[in-house]
Every structure is written in C-alpha cells, then in structure tokens.
Amino acid sequence: QVQLVESGGGLVQSGGSLSLSCLVSGFPFSSSDMSWVRIRENPGKGVEWVSSISASNDRTSYTDSVKGRFTVSRDNAKRTLNLLMTSLKSEDTGVYYCTTNPHLVQSQGTQVTVSS
C-alpha cells in the first residue's frame, strides 16, 4: 500500500522557520522523483508547485517565490522527503503536500500558518 505520511508544520511568526517531513512506503522511493506542492489560502489559486528533487538527490528546483528561503532534501535510506522553510511570509500560509513527481499520489497534507 502506497503511503506518504507527512509531519511538521504548524504556526509560526513571519520570518520564522518550519520543517516538514514525509515518510514514504509502498513504492520505490529511491528511484522516484518527488515534489512539494501547496494550496495557499491567498490568493486561492489552487494547487501550486513549490519544489522538486530528483531521485538521485542531485537536482532540485523551486518556484520563484520560495527560492533562497526553502530547501528540499531527501534521505533515501530512511525513505524520507524534507522541506526546510525559512524566512516564512504570511503568503506562505496554506496546506502543504508531498507528492510523487509526476503527481500521482500525495500525502494527507499539513497546515502551515504564518502570522504577520
């Protein structure tokens, strides 16, 4: 059974940091590209891609709005995907999901709230 179980998130003040983790099982994680996506409360544009990382951990990419602030990483031995979010802004508020890339399965999502 494919499972992506996310942890982390919560409430933080603007400028603060949060870390998200995603524990994966049920598919070959070490050969799967992975991504983080989010649904922001504002401006309410639906699912927004945040970041991706290659299966071999040698390529990462980010949407422009988080470049320099977010860092995606993975530990294939632990089957874990991570997202370190720093210098958080109120516009980062939303529900974050880890997903396979392409987006075939996703985690349950976790709320990130940044207070201004």
CSV table of C-alpha atoms in Angstrom, one decimal:
chain,number,residue,atom,x,y,z
A,1,GLN,CA,0.0,0.0,0.0
A,2,VAL,CA,1.4,3.4,-1.0
A,3,GLN,CA,1.6,5.8,1.9
A,4,LEU,CA,3.1,9.2,2.2
A,5,VAL,CA,2.8,10.3,5.8
A,6,GLU,CA,3.6,13.9,6.5
A,7,SER,CA,4.7,15.6,9.7
A,8,GLY,CA,5.7,19.0,10.8
A,9,GLY,CA,4.1,22.3,10.0
A,10,GLY,CA,2.1,24.4,12.4
A,11,LEU,CA,2.0,28.1,13.4
A,12,VAL,CA,5.0,30.4,13.2
A,13,GLN,CA,5.5,34.1,13.1
A,14,SER,CA,6.6,35.9,10.0
A,15,GLY,CA,10.3,35.5,9.5
A,16,GLY,CA,10.4,32.2,11.4
A,17,SER,CA,11.2,28.7,10.2
A,18,LEU,CA,9.4,25.4,9.9
A,19,SER,CA,10.3,21.9,8.7
A,20,LEU,CA,8.2,19.4,7.0
A,21,SER,CA,8.9,15.7,6.6
A,22,CYS,CA,7.3,13.0,4.6
A,23,LEU,CA,7.8,9.3,5.3
A,24,VAL,CA,7.2,7.2,2.3
A,25,SER,CA,6.3,3.5,1.9
A,26,GLY,CA,4.8,1.2,-0.7
A,27,PHE,CA,6.8,2.2,-3.8
A,28,PRO,CA,10.4,2.5,-4.8
A,29,PHE,CA,11.2,5.8,-3.2
A,30,SER,CA,14.9,5.8,-4.1
A,31,SER,CA,14.1,5.8,-7.8
A,32,SER,CA,11.2,8.3,-7.6
A,33,ASP,CA,11.4,12.0,-8.2
A,34,MET,CA,9.5,13.8,-5.5
A,35,SER,CA,7.8,17.2,-5.1
A,36,TRP,CA,6.2,19.5,-2.6
A,37,VAL,CA,3.1,21.4,-3.5
A,38,ARG,CA,0.8,23.6,-1.6
A,39,ILE,CA,-2.7,25.2,-1.6
A,40,ARG,CA,-2.4,28.7,-0.4
A,41,GLU,CA,-5.2,30.4,1.5
A,42,ASN,CA,-4.4,33.6,-0.5
A,43,PRO,CA,-4.6,34.2,-3.4
A,44,GLY,CA,-6.6,30.9,-3.7
A,45,LYS,CA,-5.2,29.8,-7.0
A,46,GLY,CA,-5.4,26.0,-6.4
A,47,VAL,CA,-2.5,23.7,-6.2
A,48,GLU,CA,0.8,25.4,-6.5
A,49,TRP,CA,4.1,23.6,-7.2
A,50,VAL,CA,6.7,24.5,-4.6
A,51,SER,CA,9.8,22.4,-5.1
A,52,SER,CA,11.1,19.1,-6.6
A,53,ILE,CA,14.0,16.9,-6.1
A,54,SER,CA,15.4,14.1,-8.3
A,55,ALA,CA,15.5,10.5,-7.2
A,56,SER,CA,19.3,10.6,-7.0
A,57,ASN,CA,19.3,13.7,-4.9
A,58,ASP,CA,21.4,15.7,-7.4
A,59,ARG,CA,18.9,18.1,-8.8
A,60,THR,CA,16.5,20.4,-7.0
A,61,SER,CA,14.2,23.1,-8.3
A,62,TYR,CA,12.0,25.8,-6.7
A,63,THR,CA,9.2,28.1,-7.6
A,64,ASP,CA,10.5,31.7,-7.7
A,65,SER,CA,8.6,32.8,-4.6
A,66,VAL,CA,10.5,30.4,-2.3
A,67,LYS,CA,13.9,30.4,-3.9
A,68,GLY,CA,16.6,31.2,-1.3
A,69,ARG,CA,14.1,30.5,1.6
A,70,PHE,CA,13.1,26.9,1.2
A,71,THR,CA,15.4,23.8,0.9
A,72,VAL,CA,14.2,20.4,-0.2
A,73,SER,CA,16.2,17.3,0.7
A,74,ARG,CA,15.7,13.6,0.9
A,75,ASP,CA,17.2,10.6,2.7
A,76,ASN,CA,16.7,7.6,0.5
A,77,ALA,CA,17.8,5.2,3.2
A,78,LYS,CA,15.2,6.5,5.6
A,79,ARG,CA,12.6,6.9,2.8
A,80,THR,CA,12.1,10.5,3.9
A,81,LEU,CA,11.5,13.7,2.0
A,82,ASN,CA,12.1,17.0,3.8
A,83,LEU,CA,11.3,20.7,3.3
A,84,LEU,CA,13.0,23.3,5.4
A,85,MET,CA,11.2,26.6,5.2
A,86,THR,CA,12.9,29.7,6.5
A,87,SER,CA,12.1,33.4,6.4
A,88,LEU,CA,8.5,32.5,6.2
A,89,LYS,CA,6.0,35.0,5.0
A,90,SER,CA,2.3,35.3,5.5
A,91,GLU,CA,1.7,34.4,1.9
A,92,ASP,CA,3.3,31.0,2.6
A,93,THR,CA,0.3,30.1,4.7
A,94,GLY,CA,-1.5,27.1,3.3
A,95,VAL,CA,-1.7,23.3,3.2
A,96,TYR,CA,1.5,21.6,2.1
A,97,TYR,CA,1.6,18.1,0.5
A,98,CYS,CA,4.5,15.9,-0.5
A,99,THR,CA,3.8,14.1,-3.8
A,100,THR,CA,5.4,11.9,-6.3
A,101,ASN,CA,6.7,13.6,-9.5
A,102,PRO,CA,4.6,13.3,-11.6
A,103,HIS,CA,1.8,14.0,-9.2
A,104,LEU,CA,0.2,10.5,-8.9
A,105,VAL,CA,0.0,10.2,-5.1
A,106,GLN,CA,0.2,12.6,-2.3
A,107,SER,CA,0.4,12.9,1.5
A,108,GLN,CA,-2.5,13.8,3.7
A,109,GLY,CA,-1.3,17.4,3.9
A,110,THR,CA,-0.2,19.6,6.7
A,111,GLN,CA,-1.2,23.1,7.6
A,112,VAL,CA,1.4,25.8,7.7
A,113,THR,CA,0.2,29.1,9.1
A,114,VAL,CA,2.5,32.2,9.2
A,115,SER,CA,1.2,35.1,11.3
A,116,SER,CA,2.2,38.6,10.4
